[in-house]
Coordinates of C-alpha atoms in Angstrom, one line a residue:
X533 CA 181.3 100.3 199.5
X534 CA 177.5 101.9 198.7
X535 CA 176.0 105.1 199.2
X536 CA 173.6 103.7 201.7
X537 CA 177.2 102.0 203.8
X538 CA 178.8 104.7 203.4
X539 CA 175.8 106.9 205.5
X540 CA 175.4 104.1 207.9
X541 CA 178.6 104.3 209.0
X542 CA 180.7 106.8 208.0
X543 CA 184.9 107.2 207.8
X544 CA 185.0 110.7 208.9
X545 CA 183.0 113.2 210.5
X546 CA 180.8 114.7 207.8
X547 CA 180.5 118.1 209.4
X548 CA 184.5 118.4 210.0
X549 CA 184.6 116.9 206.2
X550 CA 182.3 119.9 205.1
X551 CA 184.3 122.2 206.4
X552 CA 186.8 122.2 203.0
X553 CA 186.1 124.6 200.6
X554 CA 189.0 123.7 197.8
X555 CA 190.1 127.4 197.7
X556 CA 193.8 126.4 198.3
X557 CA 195.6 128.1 200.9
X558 CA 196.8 125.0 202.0
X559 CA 198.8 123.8 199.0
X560 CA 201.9 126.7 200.0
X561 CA 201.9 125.4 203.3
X562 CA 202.1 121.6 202.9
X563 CA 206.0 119.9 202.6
X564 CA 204.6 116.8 200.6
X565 CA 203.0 119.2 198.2
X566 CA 206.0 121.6 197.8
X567 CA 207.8 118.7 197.0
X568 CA 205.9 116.5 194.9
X569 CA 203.6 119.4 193.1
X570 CA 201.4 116.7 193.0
X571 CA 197.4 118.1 193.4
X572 CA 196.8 114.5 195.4
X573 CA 199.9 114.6 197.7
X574 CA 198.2 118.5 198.9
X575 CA 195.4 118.8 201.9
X576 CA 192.9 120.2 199.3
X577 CA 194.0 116.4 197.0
X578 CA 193.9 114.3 199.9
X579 CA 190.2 115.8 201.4
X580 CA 189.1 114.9 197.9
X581 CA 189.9 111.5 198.5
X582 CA 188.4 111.1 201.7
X583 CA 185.3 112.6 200.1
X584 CA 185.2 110.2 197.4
X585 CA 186.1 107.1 200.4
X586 CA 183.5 108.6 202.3
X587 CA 181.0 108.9 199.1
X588 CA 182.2 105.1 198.4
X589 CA 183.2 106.8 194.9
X590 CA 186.8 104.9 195.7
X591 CA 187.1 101.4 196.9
X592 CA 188.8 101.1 200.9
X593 CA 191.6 99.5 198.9
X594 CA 192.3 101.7 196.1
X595 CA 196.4 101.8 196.6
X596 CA 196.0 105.8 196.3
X597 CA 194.4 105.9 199.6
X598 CA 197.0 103.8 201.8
X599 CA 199.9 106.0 200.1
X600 CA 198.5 109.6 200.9
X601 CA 197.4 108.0 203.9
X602 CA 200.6 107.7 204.6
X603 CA 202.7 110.2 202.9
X604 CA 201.1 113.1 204.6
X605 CA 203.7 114.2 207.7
X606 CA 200.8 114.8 209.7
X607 CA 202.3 118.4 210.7
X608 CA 198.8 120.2 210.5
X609 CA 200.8 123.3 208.7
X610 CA 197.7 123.9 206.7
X611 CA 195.1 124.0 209.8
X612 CA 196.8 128.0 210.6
X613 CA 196.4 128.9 206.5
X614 CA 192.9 127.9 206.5
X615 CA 190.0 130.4 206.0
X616 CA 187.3 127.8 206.5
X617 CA 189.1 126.0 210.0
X618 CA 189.3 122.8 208.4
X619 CA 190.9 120.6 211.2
X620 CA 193.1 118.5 209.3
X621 CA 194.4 116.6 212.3
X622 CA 191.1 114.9 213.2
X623 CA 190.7 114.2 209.7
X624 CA 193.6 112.4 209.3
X625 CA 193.5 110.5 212.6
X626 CA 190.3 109.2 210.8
X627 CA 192.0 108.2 207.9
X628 CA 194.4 106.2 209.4
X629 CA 191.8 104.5 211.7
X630 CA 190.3 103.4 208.9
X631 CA 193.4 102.6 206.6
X632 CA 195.3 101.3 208.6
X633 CA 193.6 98.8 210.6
X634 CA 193.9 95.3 210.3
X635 CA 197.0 93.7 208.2
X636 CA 196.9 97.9 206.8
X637 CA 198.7 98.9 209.7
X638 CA 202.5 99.2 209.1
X639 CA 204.3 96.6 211.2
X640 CA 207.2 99.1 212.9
X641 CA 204.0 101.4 213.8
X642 CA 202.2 98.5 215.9
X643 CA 205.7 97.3 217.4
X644 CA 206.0 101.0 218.5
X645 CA 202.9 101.1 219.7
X646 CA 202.8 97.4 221.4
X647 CA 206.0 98.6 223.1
X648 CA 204.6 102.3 224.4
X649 CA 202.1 100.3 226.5
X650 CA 205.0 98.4 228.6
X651 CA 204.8 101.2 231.4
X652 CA 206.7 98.7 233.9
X653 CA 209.3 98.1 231.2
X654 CA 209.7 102.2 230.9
X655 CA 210.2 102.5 234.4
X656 CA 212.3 100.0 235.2
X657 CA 214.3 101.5 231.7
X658 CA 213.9 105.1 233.1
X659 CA 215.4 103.8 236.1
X660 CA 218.7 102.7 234.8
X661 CA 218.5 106.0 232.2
X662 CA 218.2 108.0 235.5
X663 CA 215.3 109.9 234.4
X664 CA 214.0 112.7 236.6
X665 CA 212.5 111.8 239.6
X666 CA 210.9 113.0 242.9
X667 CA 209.2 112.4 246.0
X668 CA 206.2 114.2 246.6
X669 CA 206.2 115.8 249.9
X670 CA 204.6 113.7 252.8
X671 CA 203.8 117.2 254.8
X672 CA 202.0 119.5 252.5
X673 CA 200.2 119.3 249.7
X674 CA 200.4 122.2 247.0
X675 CA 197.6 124.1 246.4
X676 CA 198.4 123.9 242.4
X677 CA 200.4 120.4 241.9
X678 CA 202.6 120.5 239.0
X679 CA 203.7 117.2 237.2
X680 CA 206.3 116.7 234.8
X681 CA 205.1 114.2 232.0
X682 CA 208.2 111.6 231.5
X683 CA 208.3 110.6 227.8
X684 CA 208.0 107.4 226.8
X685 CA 210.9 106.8 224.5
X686 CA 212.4 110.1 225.7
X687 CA 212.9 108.2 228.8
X688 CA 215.6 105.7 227.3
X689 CA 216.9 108.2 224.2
X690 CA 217.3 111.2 225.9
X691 CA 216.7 111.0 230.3
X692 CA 218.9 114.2 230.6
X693 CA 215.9 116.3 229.0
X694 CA 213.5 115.1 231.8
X695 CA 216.9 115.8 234.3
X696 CA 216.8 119.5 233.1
X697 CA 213.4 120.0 232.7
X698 CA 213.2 118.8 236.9
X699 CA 215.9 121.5 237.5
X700 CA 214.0 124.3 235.6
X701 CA 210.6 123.4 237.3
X702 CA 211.7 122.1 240.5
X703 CA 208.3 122.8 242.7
X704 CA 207.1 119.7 240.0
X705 CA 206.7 115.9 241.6
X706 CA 207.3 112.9 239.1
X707 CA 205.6 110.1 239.2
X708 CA 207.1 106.9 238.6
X709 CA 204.6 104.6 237.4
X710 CA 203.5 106.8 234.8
X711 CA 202.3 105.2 231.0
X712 CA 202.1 106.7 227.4
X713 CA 199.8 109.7 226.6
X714 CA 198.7 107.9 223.8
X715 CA 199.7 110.6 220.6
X716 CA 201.9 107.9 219.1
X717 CA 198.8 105.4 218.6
X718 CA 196.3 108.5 217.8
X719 CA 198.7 109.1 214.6
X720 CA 199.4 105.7 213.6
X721 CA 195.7 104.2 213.1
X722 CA 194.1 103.7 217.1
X723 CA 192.9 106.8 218.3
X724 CA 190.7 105.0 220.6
X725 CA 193.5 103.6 222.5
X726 CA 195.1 107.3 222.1
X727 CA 192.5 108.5 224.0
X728 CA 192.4 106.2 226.9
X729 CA 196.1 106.3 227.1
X730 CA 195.8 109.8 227.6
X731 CA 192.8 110.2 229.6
X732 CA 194.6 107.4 231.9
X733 CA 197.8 109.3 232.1
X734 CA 195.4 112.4 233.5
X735 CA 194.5 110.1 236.5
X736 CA 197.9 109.3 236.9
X737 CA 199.2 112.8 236.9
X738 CA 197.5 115.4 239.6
X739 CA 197.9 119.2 238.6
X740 CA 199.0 120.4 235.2
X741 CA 200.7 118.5 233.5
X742 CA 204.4 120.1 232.5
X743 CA 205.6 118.2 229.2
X744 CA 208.9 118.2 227.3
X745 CA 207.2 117.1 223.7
X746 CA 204.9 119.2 221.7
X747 CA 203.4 116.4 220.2
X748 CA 202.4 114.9 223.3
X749 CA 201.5 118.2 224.7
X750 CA 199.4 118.8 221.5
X751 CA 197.5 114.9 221.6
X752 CA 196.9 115.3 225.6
X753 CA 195.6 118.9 225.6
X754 CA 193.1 117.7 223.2
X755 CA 191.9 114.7 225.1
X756 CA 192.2 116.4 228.7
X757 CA 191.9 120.3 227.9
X758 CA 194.6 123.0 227.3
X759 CA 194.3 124.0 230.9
X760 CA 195.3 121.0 232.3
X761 CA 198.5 120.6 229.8
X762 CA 201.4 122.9 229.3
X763 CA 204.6 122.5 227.2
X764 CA 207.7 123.4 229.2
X765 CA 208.3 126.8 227.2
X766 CA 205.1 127.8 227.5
X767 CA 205.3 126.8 231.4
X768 CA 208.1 129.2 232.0
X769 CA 207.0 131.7 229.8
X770 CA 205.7 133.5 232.8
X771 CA 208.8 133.2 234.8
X772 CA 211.3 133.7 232.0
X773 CA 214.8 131.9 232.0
X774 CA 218.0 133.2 234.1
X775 CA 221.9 132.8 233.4
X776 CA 223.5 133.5 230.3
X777 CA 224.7 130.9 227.7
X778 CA 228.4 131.9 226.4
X779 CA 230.6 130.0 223.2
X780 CA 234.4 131.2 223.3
X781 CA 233.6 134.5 225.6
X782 CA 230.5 135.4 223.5
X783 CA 226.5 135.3 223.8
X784 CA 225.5 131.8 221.6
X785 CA 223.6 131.8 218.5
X786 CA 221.1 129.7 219.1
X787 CA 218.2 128.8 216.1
X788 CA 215.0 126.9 217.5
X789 CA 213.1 124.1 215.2
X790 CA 209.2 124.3 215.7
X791 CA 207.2 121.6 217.2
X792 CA 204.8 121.1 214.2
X793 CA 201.8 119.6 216.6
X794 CA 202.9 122.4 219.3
X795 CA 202.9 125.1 216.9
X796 CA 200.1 123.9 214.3
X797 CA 198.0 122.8 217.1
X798 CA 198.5 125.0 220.5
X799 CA 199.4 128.2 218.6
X800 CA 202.8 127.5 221.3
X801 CA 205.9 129.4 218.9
X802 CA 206.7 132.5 220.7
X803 CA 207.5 131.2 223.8
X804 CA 209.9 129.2 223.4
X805 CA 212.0 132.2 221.0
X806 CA 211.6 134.4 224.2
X807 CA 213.3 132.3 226.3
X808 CA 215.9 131.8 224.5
X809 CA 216.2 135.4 223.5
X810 CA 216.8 136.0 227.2
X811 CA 220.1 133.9 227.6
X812 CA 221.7 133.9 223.9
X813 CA 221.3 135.8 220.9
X814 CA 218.1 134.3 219.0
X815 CA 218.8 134.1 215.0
X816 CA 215.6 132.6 213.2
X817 CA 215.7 129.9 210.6
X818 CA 213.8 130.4 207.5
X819 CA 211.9 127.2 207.5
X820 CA 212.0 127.5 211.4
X821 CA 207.9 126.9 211.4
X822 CA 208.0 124.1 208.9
X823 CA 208.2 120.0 209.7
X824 CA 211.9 118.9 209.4
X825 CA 210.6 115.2 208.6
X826 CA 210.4 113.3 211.6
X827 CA 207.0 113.7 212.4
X828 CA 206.3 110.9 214.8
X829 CA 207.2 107.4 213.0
X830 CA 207.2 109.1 209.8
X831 CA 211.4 109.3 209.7
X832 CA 210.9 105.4 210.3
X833 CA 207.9 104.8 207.9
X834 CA 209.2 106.5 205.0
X835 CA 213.3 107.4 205.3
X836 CA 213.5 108.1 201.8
X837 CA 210.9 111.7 202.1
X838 CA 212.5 112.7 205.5
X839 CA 215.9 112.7 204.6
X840 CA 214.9 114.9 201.7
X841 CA 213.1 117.5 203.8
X842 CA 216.3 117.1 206.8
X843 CA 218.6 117.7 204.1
X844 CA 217.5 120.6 203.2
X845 CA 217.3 121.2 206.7
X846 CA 220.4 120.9 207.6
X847 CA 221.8 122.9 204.9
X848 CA 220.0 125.9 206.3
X849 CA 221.0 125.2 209.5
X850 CA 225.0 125.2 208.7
X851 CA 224.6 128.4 206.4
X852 CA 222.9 130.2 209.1
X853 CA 226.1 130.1 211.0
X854 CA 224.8 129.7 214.5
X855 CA 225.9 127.3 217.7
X856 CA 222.9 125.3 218.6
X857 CA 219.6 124.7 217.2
X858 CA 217.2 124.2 219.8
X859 CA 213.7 121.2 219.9
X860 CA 211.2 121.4 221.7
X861 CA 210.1 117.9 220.8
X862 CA 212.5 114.4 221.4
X863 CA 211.7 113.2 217.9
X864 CA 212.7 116.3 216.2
X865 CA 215.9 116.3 218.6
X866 CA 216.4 112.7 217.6
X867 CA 215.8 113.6 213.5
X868 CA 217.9 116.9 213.9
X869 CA 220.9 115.5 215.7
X870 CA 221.3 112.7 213.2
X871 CA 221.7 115.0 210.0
X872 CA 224.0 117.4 212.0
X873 CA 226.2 113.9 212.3
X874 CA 226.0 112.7 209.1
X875 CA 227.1 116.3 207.5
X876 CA 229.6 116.3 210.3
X877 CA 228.3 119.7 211.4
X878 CA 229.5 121.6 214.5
X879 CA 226.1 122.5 215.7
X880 CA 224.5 120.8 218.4
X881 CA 221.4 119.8 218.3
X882 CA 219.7 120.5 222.1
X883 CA 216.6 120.0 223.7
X884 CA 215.2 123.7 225.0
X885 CA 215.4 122.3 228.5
X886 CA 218.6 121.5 228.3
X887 CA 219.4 125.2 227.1
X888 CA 217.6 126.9 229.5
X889 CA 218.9 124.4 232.5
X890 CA 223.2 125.1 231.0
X891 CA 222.0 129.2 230.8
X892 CA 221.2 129.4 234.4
X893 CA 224.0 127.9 235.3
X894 CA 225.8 130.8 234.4
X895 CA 224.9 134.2 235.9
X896 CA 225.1 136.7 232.9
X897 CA 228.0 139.0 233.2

């Protein structure tokens, strides 16, 4: 690649790309960096490689680029840290558009994807899962229409989350025929078709849009607005949660695990610690606020560097003696409840709705 392609038609956006001034707040902050020490596996490293890509100092094929590319979780943890607002995300949504197209683009990520766009095959799937649904009402319309995003894969892994999440927000309708938002093709190389997805699902759903995944909370709010989008803690946040949740006569201990995108990207953390501060006792994990490896496809991309950062993980989680440990994303459910079974922990692993929905069930004493 020249200088003169290279300005004709650029990898990233040159004014988000400018944005980086190497001072290195971000290198504390990033997982890959705090466990490789390696300057290239950091933000700061990686912006200096799309620099010299954009610069055509490195060639599109240089093996450096597809593997930071794709090492980096994607978690945004340096976008709070940063003095100059670099917004990592959009940089690394570029990246992979450009990496990762073509024969580049990791064959489990385009299955995903191809399958995420079957919206008949969800809803017949959500069907026999008994996902959440509703009938909107054929005599009024609400002045505010609320509707509850479905997940796409959280529809067949995990239809009880959608079940709760119905129960805590029941003045919300659920439409059936409803697609993908589109974050899982934003992240893995196709943020074009990300954004249609998404801007699609907005047609498709009237209202604001109640969802029980920060990450596709995070992608959607970006494409549609924040007002349009909330996640389900931040929903309730202005209601607050009833009942009480009790282990063996007692008040839980329940420990939450951040949504990176919800937390990284929508500022959403507090929320969701208030709620469940109102029906258990709250007790904070140290590494609470940092990715615990599943990160979209990345637990399926590259097993070997999530285990390590669940491990870890989970050995927090058992020393911090608590009953539950609370997402407020399906994939981080999905990574979480997997090391809790391989360590053959007592601690379940829960979605927040699901908390919330058991609390309420119980009136506190």
């Amino acid at each position: 690649m020249t200088d003169a392609d290279a300005d004709a038609d650029p990898v990233f956006d040159p004014d988000l790309l400018a944005r980086c001034i190497s001072c290195g707040f971000c290198l504390p902050a990033c997982p890959t960096y705090a466990e490789t020490g390696d300057e290239a596996s950091s933000p700061r490293g990686r912006i200096n490689l799309m620099r010299a890509l954009q610069n055509g100092d490195l060639d599109p094929y240089d093996p450096t680029l597809q593997e930071q590319s794709s090492q980096c979780l994607g978690c945004r943890a340096c976008e709070p840290v940063c003095p100059a607002g670099v917004e990592y995300g959009q940089l690394l949504e570029q990246w992979r558009d450009h990496q990762w197209k073509g024969r580049g683009q990791p064959l489990l990520a385009r299955a995903l994807m191809l399958a995420a766009r079957m919206r008949h095959g969800f809803r017949i799937l959500g069907i026999l899962r008994r996902t959440a649904t509703s009938r909107p009402s054929e005599d009024t319309t609400p002045a505010a229409p609320v509707s509850l995003m479905l997940g796409c894969f959280e529809r067949v892994l995990f239809p009880e989350v959608s079940r709760a999440a119905r129960k805590l927000v029941p003045d919300s309708t659920v439409p059936a025929d409803q697609g993908c938002c589109g974050a899982l093709h934003a992240h893995n190389g196709d943020t074009a078709a990300g954004e249609r997805l998404a801007r699609r699902l907005g047609e498709d759903l009237p209202g604001t849009i109640v969802t029980t995944s920060g990450g596709c909370a995070a992608h959607l709010a970006a494409v549609l607005g924040p007002e349009r989008v909330r996640e389900i803690s931040a929903h309730l946040a202005g209601t607050g949660a009833t009942g009480e949740l009790l282990v063996d006569g007692r008040r839980a201990r329940v420990a939450l695990q951040d949504s990176c995108h919800l937390r990284n990207g929508l500022g959403v953390w507090k929320q969701p610690r208030d709620l469940i501060g109102q029906v258990a006792e709250y007790v904070e994990l140290p590494s609470a606020a940092t990715c615990c490896g599943a990160a979209g496809t990345y637990a399926l991309l590259r097993p070997r560097e999530s285990r390590r950062i669940l491990d870890a993980k989970i050995q927090e989680i058992e020393a911090a003696g608590i009953d539950y440990v609370a997402a407020v994303n399906p994939g981080c459910l999905r990574q979480l409840r997997t090391g809790l079974r391989r360590a053959r922990s007592r601690v379940e692993a829960v979605h927040i709705a699901e908390l919330l929905a058991r609390a309420a069930e119980h009136p506190p004493r």
